[in-house]
Amino acid sequence: MIKKEMIAMLLAGGQGSRLGVLTSKVAKPAVAFGGKYRIIDFPLSNCINSGVDTVGVLTQYQPLRLNTHIGIGIPWDLDRNIGGVTVLPPYEKSSNSEWYTGTANAIYQNLEYMESFNPDYVLILSGDHIYKMDYEVMLDFHKANGAEVTIAVMPVPIEEASRFGIMITDENKKIVEFEEKPEHPRSNLASMGIYIFNWKTLKEALIAMNEQPALDFGKHVIPYCHEKGAPLYAFEFTGYWKDVGTLNSYWEANMELIDIVPEFNLYEEYWKIYTKSEILPPQYIADTSVVERSIIGEGSDIAGEVYNSVIGCGVTIGKGTVVRDSIIMNQTVIGEDCELNKAIVAENVQIGSRVKLGVGEEAENETAPHIYNHGIVTVGEKSVIPNDISVGKNSVVFGTTTAEDYENSRLESGKTLIKAGE
């Protein structure tokens, strides 16, 4: 048996329903981010930068693109004979076939995988956060305090604290109490969903609690460890961390990459973010183009104007088109003389010429105002928008649309146009 000091279990099965049509065909961790990356690249890169070379990636929802992206882990130097990266989908057991029903249930169903490395410690990670963190520093803190469970926490504004699991600690950062999404929070230290467990503690808790429906760390496993008297500690993280679970936070996190002094820097030599790179030609910026304060992915062909935007790989932007404050994902083609304002356009979209996105007065979205808001226009992957169409704010288009789908060539603000079968 091969002995590993610490292995990581990366929960990447999230449906990401608050990202609307962006995740209708792809798991949230596989959504494109920052021009050339996918969200899962960040925790995977953190692992290899922190010296964690054994990672189990737990997939469930729409795993195809995620599996293709990870492959055998070459970009992250995780193609190891022993350890490396392993994709762990739910599988059929002899008696019953069972989906992962909660975060801890997913880990429980992979006890054998973890057992095979006989680790001292298990690091539990989420696949849908953007951040850089040295897990080795967290492990040193865990050991120094004689902890059995260490939870990474970060201070949040007290008025937002009721959205999180909140830790109440003593002066040594030992957790004395915790509250799951409390109405009246007594602390502002929020759990980041990053845990280090002693393997024995984790195994015992998972086996003891495995009958719980939708077995979850925050609701079940951590309270169980606490009640058993296991020492729990809070490791405070002060760097940049963003849960890109909503369209607005996803849009903001992309826009923060192009700030004059970005809070989250993709260009640091000592903490590289690795990704699977397509073999693409260099980008081409035509003499008719203007590009200001933007990220442009390789293989893109820009003949129009791009301001304050994140453009993915292999994107074509036609002459006379103006793109502002937008995210355009890989392989999308935009025709000539278009106008895009605050749009999120997914991968492989075809937009005709003289199309306007994000125009007119703002109105609440008619079908899902909790998803489509903040004035953002969202276009799902492989969608087609014909020539001469105007689309308002807080609206969503998904599918192969034709001129007949738009009344007077317009989709008003707040409207949803999703073609059947998408």
Coordinates of C-alpha atoms in Angstrom, one line a residue:
M1 CA 0.0 0.0 0.0
I2 CA 1.3 3.4 -0.9
K3 CA 1.3 5.9 2.0
K4 CA 0.4 9.6 1.3
E5 CA 0.5 12.2 4.0
M6 CA -2.4 14.2 2.6
I7 CA -4.8 13.6 -0.3
A8 CA -7.4 16.0 -1.7
M9 CA -11.0 15.2 -2.5
L10 CA -12.4 17.8 -4.9
L11 CA -16.2 18.1 -5.1
A12 CA -16.9 19.0 -8.7
G13 CA -20.4 17.6 -9.2
G14 CA -22.3 20.9 -8.9
Q15 CA -25.1 21.7 -11.2
G16 CA -24.7 25.4 -10.6
S17 CA -28.4 26.2 -11.2
R18 CA -27.9 29.8 -10.2
L19 CA -25.8 30.3 -13.3
G20 CA -28.9 29.6 -15.4
V21 CA -28.3 28.6 -19.0
L22 CA -24.5 28.7 -18.6
T23 CA -24.7 25.3 -16.8
S24 CA -27.6 23.6 -18.6
K25 CA -25.1 21.5 -20.6
V26 CA -22.0 21.7 -18.4
A27 CA -21.1 21.3 -14.7
K28 CA -20.3 24.6 -12.9
P29 CA -16.6 23.7 -12.3
A30 CA -16.1 23.3 -16.1
V31 CA -17.5 26.8 -17.0
A32 CA -14.9 28.9 -18.8
F33 CA -13.3 31.7 -16.7
G34 CA -10.8 34.5 -17.4
G35 CA -10.3 34.0 -21.1
K36 CA -8.5 30.7 -21.1
Y37 CA -9.3 28.8 -17.9
R38 CA -12.1 26.8 -16.4
I39 CA -13.2 27.3 -12.8
I40 CA -11.8 23.9 -11.6
D41 CA -8.3 25.0 -12.7
F42 CA -8.0 27.1 -9.6
P43 CA -8.4 24.4 -6.9
L44 CA -6.4 21.9 -9.0
S45 CA -3.5 24.4 -9.5
N46 CA -3.7 25.2 -5.7
C47 CA -3.2 21.5 -5.0
I48 CA -0.1 21.1 -7.2
N49 CA 1.4 24.4 -6.0
S50 CA 0.8 23.2 -2.4
G51 CA 2.6 19.9 -3.0
V52 CA -0.7 17.8 -2.9
D53 CA -0.2 15.3 -5.7
T54 CA -3.1 13.0 -5.2
V55 CA -6.5 14.4 -6.0
G56 CA -9.9 12.6 -6.4
V57 CA -12.3 14.7 -8.5
L58 CA -15.9 13.8 -7.7
T59 CA -18.2 14.4 -10.7
Q60 CA -21.9 13.9 -11.2
Y61 CA -23.8 16.5 -13.2
Q62 CA -23.0 16.8 -16.9
P63 CA -19.4 15.5 -16.4
L64 CA -18.3 15.1 -20.1
R65 CA -16.6 18.4 -20.6
L66 CA -15.1 18.3 -17.1
N67 CA -13.7 14.8 -17.7
T68 CA -12.3 15.8 -21.1
H69 CA -10.7 18.9 -19.6
I70 CA -9.0 17.0 -16.7
G71 CA -8.0 14.0 -18.8
I72 CA -5.1 12.3 -17.1
G73 CA -4.0 15.5 -15.4
I74 CA -1.1 16.4 -17.5
P75 CA -1.4 20.3 -17.4
W76 CA -1.3 20.2 -13.5
D77 CA 1.5 17.7 -13.4
L78 CA -1.0 15.2 -11.9
D79 CA -0.3 12.4 -14.4
R80 CA 1.3 10.2 -11.8
N81 CA 1.7 6.4 -11.7
I82 CA 0.9 6.6 -8.0
G83 CA -1.7 9.2 -6.9
G84 CA -2.2 11.9 -9.5
V85 CA -5.7 12.9 -10.5
T86 CA -8.6 10.4 -10.6
V87 CA -12.1 11.2 -11.7
L88 CA -14.7 9.6 -9.4
P89 CA -18.2 9.5 -10.8
P90 CA -21.0 7.8 -8.8
Y91 CA -21.0 4.1 -9.8
E92 CA -23.2 1.1 -9.5
K93 CA -22.7 -0.9 -6.3
S94 CA -23.7 -4.6 -6.1
S95 CA -27.0 -4.0 -4.3
N96 CA -28.0 -0.5 -5.5
S97 CA -27.0 2.3 -7.7
E98 CA -26.9 5.6 -5.9
W99 CA -26.3 9.2 -6.9
Y100 CA -24.2 11.4 -4.6
T101 CA -26.9 13.0 -2.4
G102 CA -24.8 15.5 -0.4
T103 CA -21.2 16.7 -0.1
A104 CA -20.3 14.2 2.6
N105 CA -22.3 11.4 1.0
A106 CA -20.1 11.8 -2.1
I107 CA -17.0 11.4 0.0
Y108 CA -18.5 8.4 1.9
Q109 CA -19.1 6.6 -1.4
N110 CA -15.3 6.9 -2.1
L111 CA -14.0 5.5 1.2
E112 CA -12.2 2.7 -0.7
Y113 CA -10.4 5.2 -2.9
M114 CA -9.1 7.2 0.1
E115 CA -8.3 4.0 2.0
S116 CA -6.0 2.9 -0.8
F117 CA -3.6 5.8 0.0
N118 CA -3.8 5.3 3.8
P119 CA -3.4 9.1 4.3
D120 CA -2.8 10.9 7.6
Y121 CA -5.0 13.8 6.4
V122 CA -7.8 14.4 3.9
L123 CA -8.3 17.8 2.3
I124 CA -11.9 18.4 1.2
L125 CA -12.3 21.1 -1.5
S126 CA -15.1 22.6 -3.6
G127 CA -14.6 22.8 -7.4
D128 CA -16.4 26.2 -7.9
H129 CA -14.4 28.9 -6.1
I130 CA -11.8 31.3 -7.5
Y131 CA -8.8 31.7 -5.2
K132 CA -5.2 30.9 -4.5
M133 CA -4.4 29.2 -1.3
D134 CA -1.4 27.3 0.0
Y135 CA -2.9 24.2 1.6
E136 CA 0.5 23.3 3.1
V137 CA 0.3 26.3 5.4
M138 CA -3.2 25.2 6.5
L139 CA -1.9 21.7 7.2
D140 CA 1.0 23.1 9.3
F141 CA -1.7 25.1 11.3
H142 CA -3.7 21.9 11.7
K143 CA -0.7 19.9 13.0
A144 CA 0.5 22.7 15.3
N145 CA -2.8 22.9 17.1
G146 CA -3.3 19.1 17.4
A147 CA -6.6 19.6 15.5
E148 CA -8.7 16.7 14.2
V149 CA -10.7 19.0 11.9
T150 CA -9.6 22.4 10.5
I151 CA -12.0 24.6 8.7
A152 CA -10.8 27.4 6.5
V153 CA -12.7 30.6 7.3
M154 CA -12.7 34.1 6.1
P155 CA -14.1 37.3 7.6
V156 CA -17.3 38.5 5.8
P157 CA -19.3 41.6 6.3
I158 CA -21.6 40.9 9.3
E159 CA -24.7 41.8 7.3
E160 CA -23.9 39.0 4.9
A161 CA -23.0 36.5 7.6
S162 CA -26.4 34.8 7.7
R163 CA -25.7 33.3 4.2
F164 CA -22.8 31.2 5.5
G165 CA -21.9 28.6 8.1
I166 CA -20.4 30.8 10.9
M167 CA -17.7 29.8 13.3
I168 CA -17.4 31.1 16.9
T169 CA -13.8 30.7 18.1
D170 CA -11.8 31.3 21.3
E171 CA -8.6 33.4 21.3
N172 CA -6.6 30.4 20.0
K173 CA -8.9 29.9 17.0
K174 CA -10.4 26.8 18.5
I175 CA -14.0 26.5 17.4
V176 CA -16.4 26.6 20.4
E177 CA -19.6 26.8 18.4
F178 CA -20.8 27.0 14.9
E179 CA -24.1 28.0 13.3
E180 CA -25.3 27.0 9.9
K181 CA -26.8 30.2 8.2
P182 CA -27.8 31.9 11.5
E183 CA -30.5 34.6 11.4
H184 CA -28.5 36.6 14.0
P185 CA -24.9 35.8 13.5
R186 CA -22.6 36.2 16.5
S187 CA -19.4 36.2 14.5
N188 CA -18.3 37.1 10.9
L189 CA -16.0 34.1 10.4
A190 CA -17.6 32.2 7.5
S191 CA -16.7 28.7 6.5
M192 CA -15.2 28.5 3.0
G193 CA -16.1 24.8 2.5
I194 CA -12.4 23.8 2.7
Y195 CA -11.6 21.3 5.4
I196 CA -8.7 19.2 6.6
F197 CA -9.6 16.1 8.5
N198 CA -7.5 13.5 10.3
W199 CA -8.3 10.5 8.2
K200 CA -9.3 8.4 11.2
T201 CA -11.7 11.1 12.4
L202 CA -13.3 11.6 8.9
K203 CA -13.7 7.8 8.3
E204 CA -15.3 7.3 11.7
A205 CA -17.7 10.2 11.2
L206 CA -18.7 9.2 7.7
I207 CA -19.4 5.6 8.7
A208 CA -21.4 6.7 11.8
M209 CA -23.5 9.2 9.9
N210 CA -23.9 7.4 6.6
E211 CA -27.7 6.7 7.1
Q212 CA -28.4 10.4 7.1
P213 CA -30.2 11.5 3.9
A214 CA -28.3 14.1 1.9
L215 CA -25.3 13.7 4.2
D216 CA -23.5 17.1 4.3
F217 CA -20.4 18.4 6.0
G218 CA -21.8 21.6 7.5
K219 CA -25.1 20.1 8.7
H220 CA -24.0 16.6 9.8
V221 CA -20.3 15.6 9.8
I222 CA -18.8 18.6 11.5
P223 CA -21.6 18.8 14.3
Y224 CA -20.9 15.0 14.8
C225 CA -17.2 15.6 15.3
H226 CA -17.8 18.5 17.6
E227 CA -20.2 16.6 19.8
K228 CA -17.7 13.7 20.0
G229 CA -15.2 16.3 21.5
A230 CA -12.8 16.3 18.5
P231 CA -10.7 19.5 18.6
L232 CA -11.9 21.8 15.7
Y233 CA -9.9 24.8 14.6
A234 CA -10.6 27.7 12.3
F235 CA -7.8 28.6 9.8
E236 CA -8.3 32.3 8.8
F237 CA -7.7 33.1 5.1
T238 CA -7.2 36.7 4.1
G239 CA -6.6 36.5 0.4
Y240 CA -8.9 36.8 -2.5
W241 CA -11.7 34.3 -2.6
K242 CA -14.9 34.3 -4.7
D243 CA -17.7 31.9 -4.9
V244 CA -18.8 32.4 -8.6
G245 CA -22.2 30.7 -8.0
T246 CA -24.3 33.5 -9.4
L247 CA -24.2 35.2 -12.8
N248 CA -23.4 38.6 -11.2
S249 CA -20.5 37.2 -9.0
Y250 CA -19.2 35.3 -12.0
W251 CA -19.3 38.5 -14.1
E252 CA -17.7 40.5 -11.3
A253 CA -14.9 38.0 -10.8
N254 CA -14.1 38.2 -14.5
M255 CA -14.2 42.0 -14.5
E256 CA -11.8 42.1 -11.5
L257 CA -9.2 40.3 -13.5
I258 CA -8.9 43.4 -15.8
D259 CA -8.7 46.0 -13.0
I260 CA -5.6 48.3 -13.3
V261 CA -4.2 46.6 -10.2
P262 CA -6.1 43.3 -10.2
E263 CA -7.0 42.0 -6.7
F264 CA -6.6 38.5 -8.2
N265 CA -3.5 38.3 -10.3
L266 CA -3.2 35.7 -12.9
Y267 CA 0.4 36.7 -13.8
E268 CA 2.3 35.8 -10.7
E269 CA 5.3 33.6 -11.5
Y270 CA 5.5 31.8 -8.2
W271 CA 1.8 30.7 -8.1
K272 CA 0.9 29.6 -11.6
I273 CA -2.6 28.7 -12.7
Y274 CA -2.4 25.6 -15.0
T275 CA -5.0 24.7 -17.6
K276 CA -5.4 22.4 -20.5
S277 CA -4.4 24.5 -23.5
E278 CA -5.8 24.0 -26.9
I279 CA -3.3 24.2 -29.7
L280 CA -4.3 27.6 -31.2
P281 CA -2.6 30.2 -33.4
P282 CA -1.8 33.6 -31.8
Q283 CA -4.5 36.2 -31.5
Y284 CA -4.9 38.6 -34.4
I285 CA -5.9 42.2 -33.8
A286 CA -6.8 44.0 -37.1
D287 CA -6.0 47.6 -38.0
T288 CA -9.8 48.4 -37.7
S289 CA -9.8 47.3 -34.0
V290 CA -9.5 49.1 -30.7
V291 CA -8.8 47.0 -27.6
E292 CA -8.7 48.7 -24.1
R293 CA -8.2 47.0 -20.7
S294 CA -9.3 43.6 -21.8
I295 CA -8.1 40.0 -21.8
I296 CA -8.0 38.4 -25.2
G297 CA -7.6 34.6 -25.5
E298 CA -5.3 33.0 -28.1
G299 CA -6.6 32.2 -31.5
S300 CA -9.0 35.1 -31.4
D301 CA -9.6 37.4 -34.4
I302 CA -10.6 40.9 -33.4
A303 CA -11.6 43.4 -36.1
G304 CA -14.0 45.4 -33.9
E305 CA -13.7 47.4 -30.6
V306 CA -13.4 45.7 -27.2
Y307 CA -13.5 47.7 -24.0
N308 CA -13.2 46.3 -20.4
S309 CA -14.1 42.8 -21.5
V310 CA -12.8 39.2 -21.1
I311 CA -12.6 37.4 -24.5
G312 CA -12.0 33.7 -24.7
C313 CA -10.0 31.6 -27.1
G314 CA -10.8 31.3 -30.8
V315 CA -13.4 34.2 -30.7
T316 CA -14.2 36.2 -33.8
I317 CA -15.4 39.8 -33.5
G318 CA -16.4 41.4 -36.8
K319 CA -15.6 44.9 -38.1
G320 CA -17.6 47.8 -36.6
T321 CA -18.8 45.7 -33.6
V322 CA -18.3 47.3 -30.1
V323 CA -18.1 45.0 -27.1
R324 CA -18.2 46.6 -23.6
D325 CA -18.1 45.1 -20.1
S326 CA -18.8 41.7 -21.4
I327 CA -17.6 38.1 -21.2
I328 CA -17.4 36.2 -24.5
M329 CA -16.4 32.6 -24.2
N330 CA -14.4 30.3 -26.5
Q331 CA -15.1 29.8 -30.2
T332 CA -18.0 32.3 -30.4
V333 CA -18.4 34.3 -33.6
I334 CA -19.9 37.8 -33.6
G335 CA -20.7 39.5 -36.9
E336 CA -20.2 43.1 -38.1
D337 CA -21.6 46.3 -36.6
C338 CA -23.0 44.7 -33.4
E339 CA -23.2 46.3 -30.0
L340 CA -22.8 44.3 -26.8
N341 CA -23.2 45.8 -23.4
K342 CA -22.7 43.8 -20.2
A343 CA -23.3 40.5 -21.9
I344 CA -22.3 37.0 -20.9
V345 CA -22.0 34.9 -24.1
A346 CA -21.3 31.2 -23.6
E347 CA -19.1 29.0 -25.9
N348 CA -19.7 28.3 -29.6
V349 CA -22.4 30.9 -30.0
Q350 CA -23.2 32.4 -33.5
I351 CA -24.3 36.1 -33.4
G352 CA -25.3 37.7 -36.7
S353 CA -24.5 41.2 -37.9
R354 CA -26.1 44.4 -36.6
V355 CA -27.2 42.6 -33.4
K356 CA -27.6 44.7 -30.2
L357 CA -27.4 43.0 -26.8
G358 CA -28.1 44.9 -23.5
V359 CA -30.0 47.9 -24.8
G360 CA -33.0 49.8 -23.5
E361 CA -34.4 50.2 -20.0
E362 CA -33.8 47.6 -17.4
A363 CA -36.8 45.3 -16.4
E364 CA -37.1 42.4 -14.0
N365 CA -36.7 38.9 -15.7
E366 CA -40.1 37.3 -16.1
T367 CA -39.1 33.7 -15.5
A368 CA -36.1 33.7 -13.0
P369 CA -35.4 37.1 -11.6
H370 CA -33.2 35.5 -8.9
I371 CA -30.9 34.3 -11.6
Y372 CA -31.0 36.9 -14.4
N373 CA -30.5 40.3 -12.9
H374 CA -28.0 43.2 -12.5
G375 CA -28.7 44.2 -16.1
I376 CA -26.7 41.3 -17.6
V377 CA -27.8 39.7 -20.9
T378 CA -27.1 35.9 -20.9
V379 CA -26.7 33.8 -24.1
G380 CA -26.4 30.0 -23.6
E381 CA -23.9 27.9 -25.4
K382 CA -24.3 26.9 -29.1
S383 CA -27.1 29.5 -29.4
V384 CA -27.7 31.3 -32.7
I385 CA -29.0 34.9 -32.9
P386 CA -29.9 36.0 -36.5
N387 CA -29.0 39.4 -38.1
D388 CA -30.7 42.7 -37.0
I389 CA -32.0 41.6 -33.6
S390 CA -32.1 43.8 -30.4
V391 CA -32.1 42.1 -27.0
G392 CA -32.8 44.0 -23.7
K393 CA -31.2 43.8 -20.3
N394 CA -31.8 40.9 -17.8
S395 CA -32.9 38.8 -20.7
V396 CA -31.7 35.3 -21.7
V397 CA -31.4 33.6 -25.1
F398 CA -30.7 29.9 -25.5
G399 CA -31.0 27.7 -28.6
T400 CA -31.0 28.2 -32.3
T401 CA -33.3 31.1 -32.8
T402 CA -34.6 32.6 -36.1
A403 CA -36.0 36.0 -36.9
E404 CA -39.6 34.6 -36.4
D405 CA -38.8 34.1 -32.7
Y406 CA -38.4 37.9 -32.1
E407 CA -41.4 40.2 -32.3
N408 CA -40.5 43.3 -34.4
S409 CA -36.9 42.0 -34.3
R410 CA -36.7 42.6 -30.5
L411 CA -36.5 40.7 -27.3
E412 CA -37.6 43.2 -24.6
S413 CA -35.7 43.6 -21.3
G414 CA -36.5 40.9 -18.8
K415 CA -37.7 38.4 -21.4
T416 CA -36.6 34.7 -21.7
L417 CA -36.3 33.0 -25.1
I418 CA -35.3 29.3 -24.7
K419 CA -36.0 27.1 -27.6
A420 CA -37.5 23.7 -26.9
G421 CA -35.0 20.8 -26.6
E422 CA -32.3 23.1 -25.2

